[in-house]
Amino acid sequence: MRLSTRGRYAVSAMVELTRNVGKRPVTLAEISASQGISLSYLEQLFAPMRRENLVYGVRGPGGGYRLAKSADQITVAQIIMAVDGYVGARTEQDTGQPAASSEEQKQAVWADLSKQVYELLNRITLQQMADGSGEIAAVRGDQAAEGIDETRDREASRTGTEPAHNTWRRTANR
């Protein structure tokens, strides 16, 4: 599973803002030049982030954008939710009933995986991203693998199949 381009670019742009906290506002043109993201695309990304109160604009000469909250109060999940409207895989709405068909079981697995992706990204703050913090590696490493193992084992018990050990762990720790 990969993050959408919108989500990745939004996080990159927000990291750029974080690195300039306490300085003057940052223009989208500056972010465009430093991140290699088109100006028009950045404008599309910043509109929903403004609506979600993640950033605010400063008008006039020397204007640009600033973070609306402290970087340690903004999570990667919040940024992605603002620009994409969801985190993880899109599935049909959960009815709360036990999965009856193979398709419903697949949707249940994707819903569970999406929840785990959201929970992981909701633990990573913008400040950690900007710092390249070792905390991200800790969150991403063993905790991600454990969550994947739990998901794999739950699916194996649901379907009555033997889990394919280490297959998911290798891809999670790449």
Coordinates of N, CA and C in Angstrom, one line a residue:
M1 N 0.8 -1.2 0.0 CA 0.0 0.0 0.0 C 0.9 1.2 0.0
R2 N 0.5 2.2 -0.8 CA 1.3 3.4 -0.9 C 0.4 4.6 -0.6
L3 N 1.0 5.7 0.0 CA 0.3 6.9 0.2 C 0.0 7.5 -1.2
S4 N -1.1 8.3 -1.3 CA -1.3 9.0 -2.5 C -0.3 10.0 -2.8
T5 N -0.2 10.4 -4.0 CA 0.7 11.5 -4.4 C 0.3 12.8 -3.6
R6 N -1.0 13.1 -3.6 CA -1.5 14.2 -2.8 C -1.0 14.2 -1.4
G7 N -1.1 13.0 -0.7 CA -0.7 12.9 0.7 C 0.8 13.1 0.8
R8 N 1.6 12.5 0.0 CA 3.0 12.6 0.1 C 3.5 14.0 -0.1
Y9 N 2.9 14.7 -1.1 CA 3.3 16.1 -1.4 C 2.8 17.0 -0.3
A10 N 1.7 16.8 0.3 CA 1.2 17.6 1.4 C 2.1 17.5 2.6
V11 N 2.5 16.2 2.9 CA 3.4 16.0 4.0 C 4.7 16.7 3.8
S12 N 5.3 16.6 2.6 CA 6.5 17.2 2.2 C 6.4 18.7 2.4
A13 N 5.4 19.3 1.9 CA 5.2 20.8 2.0 C 5.0 21.2 3.4
M14 N 4.3 20.4 4.2 CA 4.2 20.8 5.7 C 5.5 20.6 6.4
V15 N 6.3 19.7 6.0 CA 7.7 19.5 6.6 C 8.5 20.8 6.3
E16 N 8.4 21.3 5.1 CA 9.0 22.5 4.7 C 8.6 23.7 5.6
L17 N 7.3 23.8 5.8 CA 6.8 24.9 6.7 C 7.4 24.7 8.1
T18 N 7.4 23.5 8.6 CA 7.9 23.2 10.0 C 9.3 23.6 10.1
R19 N 10.1 23.4 9.1 CA 11.5 23.8 9.2 C 11.7 25.3 9.2
N20 N 10.7 26.0 8.8 CA 10.8 27.5 8.8 C 10.0 28.1 10.0
V21 N 9.5 27.4 10.9 CA 8.8 27.9 12.1 C 9.6 28.9 12.8
G22 N 9.0 30.1 13.2 CA 9.8 31.1 13.9 C 10.4 32.1 12.9
K23 N 10.5 31.8 11.7 CA 11.0 32.7 10.6 C 9.8 33.3 10.0
R24 N 10.0 33.9 8.8 CA 9.0 34.6 8.1 C 8.1 33.5 7.4
P25 N 6.8 33.9 7.0 CA 6.0 33.0 6.4 C 6.6 32.4 5.1
V26 N 6.3 31.2 4.7 CA 6.8 30.6 3.5 C 5.8 30.7 2.4
T27 N 6.3 31.1 1.2 CA 5.4 31.2 0.0 C 5.3 29.8 -0.6
L28 N 4.2 29.6 -1.3 CA 4.1 28.4 -2.1 C 5.1 28.3 -3.2
A29 N 5.6 29.4 -3.7 CA 6.6 29.4 -4.7 C 7.9 28.9 -4.2
E30 N 8.2 29.2 -2.9 CA 9.4 28.7 -2.3 C 9.3 27.2 -2.0
I31 N 8.2 26.8 -1.6 CA 8.0 25.3 -1.4 C 8.1 24.6 -2.7
S32 N 7.5 25.2 -3.8 CA 7.5 24.6 -5.1 C 8.9 24.4 -5.6
A33 N 9.8 25.5 -5.4 CA 11.2 25.4 -5.8 C 12.0 24.4 -5.0
S34 N 11.8 24.3 -3.7 CA 12.6 23.4 -2.9 C 12.1 22.0 -3.0
Q35 N 10.8 21.7 -3.1 CA 10.3 20.4 -3.1 C 10.0 19.8 -4.5
G36 N 10.1 20.7 -5.6 CA 9.9 20.2 -6.9 C 8.4 19.8 -7.2
I37 N 7.5 20.6 -6.5 CA 6.1 20.4 -6.7 C 5.5 21.6 -7.4
S38 N 4.6 21.4 -8.4 CA 4.1 22.5 -9.1 C 3.3 23.5 -8.2
L39 N 3.4 24.8 -8.5 CA 2.7 25.8 -7.8 C 1.2 25.6 -7.8
S40 N 0.7 25.2 -8.9 CA -0.8 25.0 -9.0 C -1.2 23.8 -8.1
Y41 N -0.4 22.8 -8.1 CA -0.7 21.6 -7.3 C -0.7 21.9 -5.8
L42 N 0.3 22.7 -5.4 CA 0.4 23.2 -4.0 C -0.8 24.0 -3.6
E43 N -1.3 24.8 -4.5 CA -2.5 25.6 -4.2 C -3.7 24.7 -4.0
Q44 N -3.8 23.6 -4.7 CA -4.9 22.7 -4.5 C -4.7 21.9 -3.2
L45 N -3.5 21.7 -2.7 CA -3.2 21.0 -1.5 C -3.5 21.9 -0.3
F46 N -3.1 23.2 -0.4 CA -3.2 24.1 0.7 C -4.6 24.5 1.0
A47 N -5.5 24.5 0.0 CA -6.9 24.9 0.3 C -7.5 24.0 1.3
P48 N -7.5 22.7 1.2 CA -8.1 21.9 2.3 C -7.4 21.9 3.6
M49 N -6.1 22.1 3.5 CA -5.3 22.2 4.8 C -5.6 23.5 5.5
R50 N -6.0 24.5 4.8 CA -6.4 25.8 5.4 C -7.8 25.6 6.1
R51 N -8.7 24.9 5.3 CA -10.0 24.6 5.9 C -10.0 23.8 7.2
E52 N -9.0 22.9 7.2 CA -8.8 22.0 8.4 C -8.0 22.6 9.5
N53 N -7.7 23.9 9.3 CA -6.9 24.7 10.3 C -5.5 24.1 10.6
L54 N -4.9 23.5 9.6 CA -3.5 23.0 9.7 C -2.5 24.2 9.4
V55 N -2.9 25.0 8.5 CA -2.1 26.2 8.1 C -3.0 27.4 8.0
Y56 N -2.3 28.6 8.0 CA -3.1 29.8 7.7 C -2.2 30.7 6.8
G57 N -2.8 31.5 6.0 CA -2.1 32.4 5.1 C -1.9 33.8 5.7
V58 N -0.7 34.4 5.4 CA -0.4 35.7 5.8 C -0.4 36.5 4.5
R59 N -1.2 37.5 4.4 CA -1.3 38.3 3.2 C -0.3 39.5 3.1
G60 N -0.1 40.0 1.9 CA 0.7 41.1 1.8 C 2.2 40.8 1.5
P61 N 3.0 41.9 1.4 CA 4.4 41.7 1.1 C 5.0 40.9 2.3
G62 N 5.8 39.9 1.9 CA 6.4 39.1 3.0 C 5.4 38.0 3.5
G63 N 4.3 37.9 2.8 CA 3.3 36.9 3.2 C 3.6 35.5 2.7
G64 N 2.8 34.6 3.1 CA 3.0 33.2 2.7 C 2.1 32.4 3.7
Y65 N 2.6 31.2 4.0 CA 1.9 30.3 4.9 C 2.7 30.0 6.2
R66 N 2.0 29.8 7.2 CA 2.5 29.3 8.5 C 1.7 28.2 9.0
L67 N 2.2 27.4 9.9 CA 1.5 26.3 10.6 C 0.5 27.0 11.5
A68 N -0.7 26.5 11.6 CA -1.8 27.0 12.4 C -1.7 26.5 13.9
K69 N -0.9 25.4 14.0 CA -0.7 24.8 15.4 C 0.8 24.4 15.5
S70 N 1.2 24.1 16.6 CA 2.5 23.6 16.8 C 2.8 22.3 16.0
A71 N 4.0 22.2 15.5 CA 4.3 21.0 14.6 C 4.1 19.7 15.4
D72 N 4.2 19.7 16.7 CA 4.1 18.5 17.5 C 2.6 18.2 17.8
Q73 N 1.7 19.1 17.4 CA 0.3 18.8 17.5 C -0.4 18.5 16.2
I74 N 0.4 18.4 15.1 CA -0.2 18.0 13.8 C 0.4 16.6 13.5
T75 N -0.5 15.7 13.1 CA 0.0 14.4 12.8 C 0.0 14.2 11.3
V76 N 0.7 13.2 10.8 CA 0.7 12.8 9.4 C -0.7 12.4 9.0
A77 N -1.4 11.7 9.8 CA -2.7 11.3 9.5 C -3.6 12.5 9.3
Q78 N -3.5 13.5 10.1 CA -4.4 14.7 9.9 C -4.1 15.4 8.6
I79 N -2.8 15.4 8.1 CA -2.5 16.1 6.9 C -3.1 15.3 5.7
I80 N -2.9 14.0 5.8 CA -3.5 13.1 4.7 C -5.0 13.1 4.7
M81 N -5.6 13.1 5.8 CA -7.1 13.2 5.9 C -7.5 14.5 5.3
A82 N -6.8 15.6 5.5 CA -7.2 16.9 5.0 C -7.2 16.9 3.5
V83 N -6.2 16.3 2.8 CA -6.1 16.4 1.4 C -6.7 15.3 0.6
D84 N -6.8 14.1 1.3 CA -7.4 12.9 0.6 C -8.7 12.5 1.1
G85 N -9.1 12.9 2.3 CA -10.4 12.6 2.9 C -10.4 11.2 3.6
Y86 N -9.3 10.5 3.5 CA -9.2 9.2 4.2 C -7.7 8.8 4.3
V87 N -7.5 7.8 5.1 CA -6.1 7.2 5.3 C -6.3 5.8 5.1
G88 N -5.6 5.2 4.2 CA -5.6 3.7 4.0 C -6.4 3.4 2.8
A89 N -6.9 2.1 2.8 CA -7.6 1.6 1.6 C -9.1 2.0 1.7
R90 N -9.7 2.3 0.6 CA -11.1 2.6 0.6 C -11.9 1.3 0.5
T91 N -12.9 1.2 1.3 CA -13.7 0.0 1.3 C -15.2 0.4 1.5
E92 N -16.0 -0.6 1.3 CA -17.5 -0.3 1.5 C -17.7 -0.1 3.0
Q93 N -18.7 0.6 3.4 CA -19.0 0.9 4.8 C -19.2 -0.4 5.6
D94 N -18.6 -0.4 6.8 CA -18.7 -1.6 7.7 C -20.1 -1.6 8.2
T95 N -20.8 -2.8 8.1 CA -22.1 -2.9 8.6 C -22.2 -3.3 10.1
G96 N -21.0 -3.8 10.6 CA -21.0 -4.3 12.0 C -21.4 -5.7 12.1
Q97 N -21.9 -6.3 11.0 CA -22.3 -7.7 11.0 C -21.1 -8.6 10.6
P98 N -21.1 -9.9 11.1 CA -20.0 -10.8 10.7 C -19.9 -10.9 9.2
A99 N -18.7 -11.0 8.7 CA -18.5 -11.1 7.2 C -19.0 -12.5 6.7
A100 N -19.9 -12.5 5.7 CA -20.5 -13.7 5.3 C -19.9 -14.2 4.0
S101 N -19.5 -13.3 3.1 CA -18.9 -13.8 1.8 C -17.4 -13.5 1.8
S102 N -16.8 -14.1 0.8 CA -15.4 -13.9 0.6 C -15.1 -12.4 0.4
E103 N -15.9 -11.7 -0.4 CA -15.7 -10.3 -0.7 C -15.9 -9.5 0.6
E104 N -16.8 -9.8 1.5 CA -17.0 -9.1 2.7 C -15.8 -9.4 3.6
Q105 N -15.2 -10.6 3.6 CA -14.1 -10.9 4.4 C -12.9 -10.0 3.9
K106 N -12.7 -9.9 2.6 CA -11.6 -9.1 2.1 C -11.8 -7.6 2.5
Q107 N -13.1 -7.2 2.5 CA -13.3 -5.8 2.9 C -13.0 -5.6 4.3
A108 N -13.3 -6.6 5.1 CA -13.0 -6.5 6.6 C -11.5 -6.4 6.8
V109 N -10.7 -7.2 6.0 CA -9.3 -7.2 6.2 C -8.8 -5.8 5.8
W110 N -9.3 -5.2 4.7 CA -8.8 -3.9 4.2 C -9.2 -2.8 5.2
A111 N -10.4 -3.0 5.8 CA -10.9 -2.0 6.8 C -9.9 -2.0 8.0
D112 N -9.6 -3.2 8.4 CA -8.7 -3.4 9.6 C -7.3 -2.9 9.2
L113 N -6.8 -3.1 8.1 CA -5.5 -2.6 7.6 C -5.5 -1.1 7.6
S114 N -6.6 -0.5 7.0 CA -6.7 0.9 7.0 C -6.7 1.5 8.4
K115 N -7.4 0.9 9.3 CA -7.4 1.4 10.7 C -6.0 1.4 11.3
Q116 N -5.3 0.3 11.0 CA -3.9 0.2 11.5 C -3.0 1.3 10.9
V117 N -3.1 1.5 9.6 CA -2.4 2.5 8.9 C -2.7 3.9 9.5
Y118 N -3.9 4.2 9.7 CA -4.3 5.4 10.3 C -3.7 5.6 11.7
E119 N -3.8 4.5 12.5 CA -3.3 4.6 13.9 C -1.8 4.8 13.9
L120 N -1.1 4.2 12.9 CA 0.4 4.4 12.8 C 0.7 5.8 12.4
L121 N 0.0 6.3 11.4 CA 0.3 7.7 10.9 C -0.2 8.8 11.9
N122 N -1.1 8.4 12.7 CA -1.6 9.4 13.7 C -0.7 9.5 14.9
R123 N 0.3 8.6 15.0 CA 1.3 8.6 16.1 C 2.5 9.4 15.6
I124 N 2.7 9.7 14.4 CA 3.8 10.4 13.8 C 3.5 11.9 13.7
T125 N 4.2 12.7 14.4 CA 3.9 14.2 14.3 C 4.7 14.8 13.2
L126 N 4.3 16.0 12.8 CA 5.0 16.7 11.8 C 6.4 17.1 12.3
Q127 N 6.5 17.4 13.6 CA 7.8 17.7 14.2 C 8.8 16.5 14.0
Q128 N 8.3 15.3 14.3 CA 9.1 14.1 14.1 C 9.6 14.0 12.7
M129 N 8.7 14.3 11.8 CA 9.0 14.2 10.3 C 10.1 15.2 10.0
A130 N 10.0 16.4 10.5 CA 10.9 17.5 10.2 C 12.3 17.2 10.8
D131 N 12.3 16.6 12.0 CA 13.5 16.3 12.8 C 14.2 15.0 12.2
G132 N 13.4 14.2 11.5 CA 14.0 12.9 11.1 C 14.2 12.1 12.3
S133 N 13.3 12.2 13.3 CA 13.4 11.7 14.6 C 13.5 10.2 14.6
G134 N 14.3 9.6 15.5 CA 14.4 8.2 15.7 C 13.1 7.6 16.1
E135 N 12.2 8.4 16.7 CA 10.9 7.9 17.2 C 10.1 7.4 16.0
I136 N 10.3 7.9 14.8 CA 9.6 7.4 13.7 C 10.0 6.0 13.4
A137 N 11.3 5.8 13.4 CA 11.8 4.4 13.1 C 11.3 3.4 14.1
A138 N 11.2 3.9 15.4 CA 10.6 3.0 16.4 C 9.2 2.7 16.2
V139 N 8.4 3.7 15.8 CA 7.0 3.5 15.5 C 6.8 2.6 14.3
R140 N 7.6 2.9 13.2 CA 7.5 2.2 12.0 C 8.0 0.7 12.1
G141 N 9.0 0.5 12.9 CA 9.7 -0.8 12.9 C 8.9 -1.9 13.6
D142 N 9.2 -2.2 14.8 CA 8.6 -3.3 15.5 C 7.1 -3.2 15.7
Q143 N 6.6 -2.0 16.0 CA 5.2 -1.8 16.2 C 4.4 -2.1 14.9
A144 N 5.0 -1.7 13.8 CA 4.3 -1.9 12.5 C 4.3 -3.4 12.2
A145 N 5.4 -4.0 12.4 CA 5.5 -5.5 12.1 C 4.5 -6.3 13.0
E146 N 4.4 -5.9 14.3 CA 3.5 -6.5 15.2 C 2.1 -6.4 14.8
G147 N 1.7 -5.2 14.3 CA 0.4 -4.9 13.9 C 0.1 -5.8 12.6
I148 N 1.0 -5.9 11.8 CA 0.9 -6.7 10.5 C 0.7 -8.2 10.9
D149 N 1.5 -8.6 11.9 CA 1.4 -10.0 12.3 C 0.0 -10.3 12.9
E150 N -0.5 -9.4 13.7 CA -1.8 -9.5 14.3 C -2.9 -9.6 13.2
T151 N -2.8 -8.7 12.2 CA -3.8 -8.7 11.1 C -3.7 -10.0 10.3
R152 N -2.5 -10.5 10.0 CA -2.3 -11.7 9.3 C -2.9 -12.9 10.0
D153 N -2.6 -12.9 11.3 CA -3.0 -14.1 12.2 C -4.6 -14.0 12.3
R154 N -5.2 -12.8 12.5 CA -6.6 -12.7 12.5 C -7.3 -13.2 11.2
E155 N -6.7 -12.8 10.1 CA -7.2 -13.3 8.8 C -7.1 -14.8 8.7
A156 N -6.0 -15.3 9.1 CA -5.8 -16.8 9.0 C -6.8 -17.5 9.9
S157 N -7.1 -17.0 11.1 CA -8.1 -17.7 11.9 C -9.5 -17.5 11.3
R158 N -9.8 -16.4 10.7 CA -11.1 -16.2 10.0 C -11.3 -17.2 8.9
T159 N -10.3 -17.3 8.1 CA -10.4 -18.1 6.9 C -10.0 -19.6 7.0
G160 N -9.4 -19.9 8.2 CA -9.0 -21.3 8.5 C -7.8 -21.7 7.7
T161 N -7.0 -20.7 7.3 CA -5.7 -21.0 6.5 C -4.5 -20.8 7.4
E162 N -3.4 -21.4 7.0 CA -2.2 -21.2 7.8 C -1.6 -19.8 7.4
P163 N -1.2 -19.0 8.3 CA -0.6 -17.7 8.0 C 0.8 -17.9 7.3
A164 N 1.1 -17.0 6.3 CA 2.3 -17.1 5.6 C 3.3 -16.3 6.5
H165 N 4.0 -16.9 7.4 CA 4.9 -16.2 8.3 C 6.0 -15.5 7.6
N166 N 6.4 -14.3 8.1 CA 7.5 -13.5 7.7 C 7.3 -12.8 6.3
T167 N 6.3 -13.2 5.5 CA 6.1 -12.6 4.2 C 5.7 -11.1 4.4
W168 N 4.8 -10.8 5.3 CA 4.4 -9.4 5.5 C 5.4 -8.6 6.3
R169 N 6.1 -9.3 7.2 CA 7.1 -8.6 8.0 C 8.3 -8.1 7.1
R170 N 8.7 -8.9 6.2 CA 9.8 -8.4 5.3 C 9.4 -7.2 4.5
T171 N 8.1 -7.1 4.0 CA 7.7 -6.0 3.3 C 7.5 -4.8 4.2
A172 N 7.1 -5.0 5.4 CA 6.9 -3.9 6.3 C 8.1 -3.2 6.8
N173 N 9.2 -4.0 6.8 CA 10.5 -3.4 7.3 C 11.4 -2.9 6.2
R174 N 11.0 -2.8 5.0 CA 11.8 -2.4 3.9 C 12.2 -1.0 4.1

